[in-house]
């Protein structure tokens, strides 16, 4: 029997080829301005490729791929550079984003980040009321007995984020759970988030992500 191959590498290879073709097609065109910005048509071409996973306007449907609409531009820019430099190496980063970001220039990264930051965020999805209430307590108060600070101290009162600190409100619950587990295990290296997520048990991760997904 012929083994079934995952479609993910095939889709990524095709998408990378499309990115390369887009960059080649626009390479002879000057920047839109004298400030080093990427040409708008180039940004839109790459965003079109991104939409195959992240949805139109960054409104992702699959929890494998984070919602980008309304995300902080500084955070998106930092993550795209980390994918490009291979300094973010969690499993999905390696599988999907290393190849996708390989040919992105700094001006193009900035243009993509700006585009998604200006899109309307996806509204939150209601979750179990009990879990949401438990998650809200962690978000607002932290877990002082385990030196886990209140999430809102960095991510904002409405989980909207700021600059390089991501927006969490309305994100896929499953995606948030995966990232907390990645931080806890150091699969995704971040000293602050490792310290804050490692003490959380599965029930607390479930609660905090239920609250955030509903915002």
PDB file of N, CA, C and O in Angstrom, residues 55 82 88 96 108 147 164 173 188:
ATOM      1  N   UNK A  55      -6.633  32.726   6.161  1.00  0.00           N
ATOM      2  CA  UNK A  55      -7.950  33.248   5.827  1.00  0.00           C
ATOM      3  C   UNK A  55      -7.890  34.634   5.206  1.00  0.00           C
ATOM      4  O   UNK A  55      -6.908  35.372   5.361  1.00  0.00           O
ATOM      5  N   UNK A  82      11.627  36.349  13.023  1.00  0.00           N
ATOM      6  CA  UNK A  82      12.086  35.154  13.734  1.00  0.00           C
ATOM      7  C   UNK A  82      11.930  33.907  12.862  1.00  0.00           C
ATOM      8  O   UNK A  82      12.781  33.009  12.894  1.00  0.00           O
ATOM      9  N   UNK A  88      12.700  31.319  15.756  1.00  0.00           N
ATOM     10  CA  UNK A  88      11.481  30.724  16.312  1.00  0.00           C
ATOM     11  C   UNK A  88      11.346  29.344  15.700  1.00  0.00           C
ATOM     12  O   UNK A  88      11.203  29.211  14.478  1.00  0.00           O
ATOM     13  N   UNK A  96       5.751  25.074   8.653  1.00  0.00           N
ATOM     14  CA  UNK A  96       5.058  25.981   7.742  1.00  0.00           C
ATOM     15  C   UNK A  96       5.815  27.279   7.442  1.00  0.00           C
ATOM     16  O   UNK A  96       5.908  27.682   6.286  1.00  0.00           O
ATOM     17  N   UNK A 108       9.100  44.206   3.137  1.00  0.00           N
ATOM     18  CA  UNK A 108       7.915  43.405   2.867  1.00  0.00           C
ATOM     19  C   UNK A 108       7.317  42.877   4.160  1.00  0.00           C
ATOM     20  O   UNK A 108       6.095  42.860   4.332  1.00  0.00           O
ATOM     21  N   UNK A 147       3.934  32.515  41.684  1.00  0.00           N
ATOM     22  CA  UNK A 147       4.670  33.608  41.032  1.00  0.00           C
ATOM     23  C   UNK A 147       4.312  33.780  39.555  1.00  0.00           C
ATOM     24  O   UNK A 147       5.148  34.173  38.736  1.00  0.00           O
ATOM     25  N   UNK A 164       5.119  44.796  20.491  1.00  0.00           N
ATOM     26  CA  UNK A 164       5.639  43.442  20.290  1.00  0.00           C
ATOM     27  C   UNK A 164       4.944  42.405  21.167  1.00  0.00           C
ATOM     28  O   UNK A 164       5.258  41.211  21.093  1.00  0.00           O
ATOM     29  N   UNK A 173      -8.827  29.048  20.425  1.00  0.00           N
ATOM     30  CA  UNK A 173      -8.495  28.489  21.729  1.00  0.00           C
ATOM     31  C   UNK A 173      -7.422  27.400  21.610  1.00  0.00           C
ATOM     32  O   UNK A 173      -6.466  27.358  22.392  1.00  0.00           O
ATOM     33  N   UNK A 188       9.053  26.556  22.093  1.00  0.00           N
ATOM     34  CA  UNK A 188       9.083  27.938  21.607  1.00  0.00           C
ATOM     35  C   UNK A 188       9.803  28.754  22.667  1.00  0.00           C
ATOM     36  O   UNK A 188       9.291  28.955  23.764  1.00  0.00           O
TER      37      UNK A 188
END
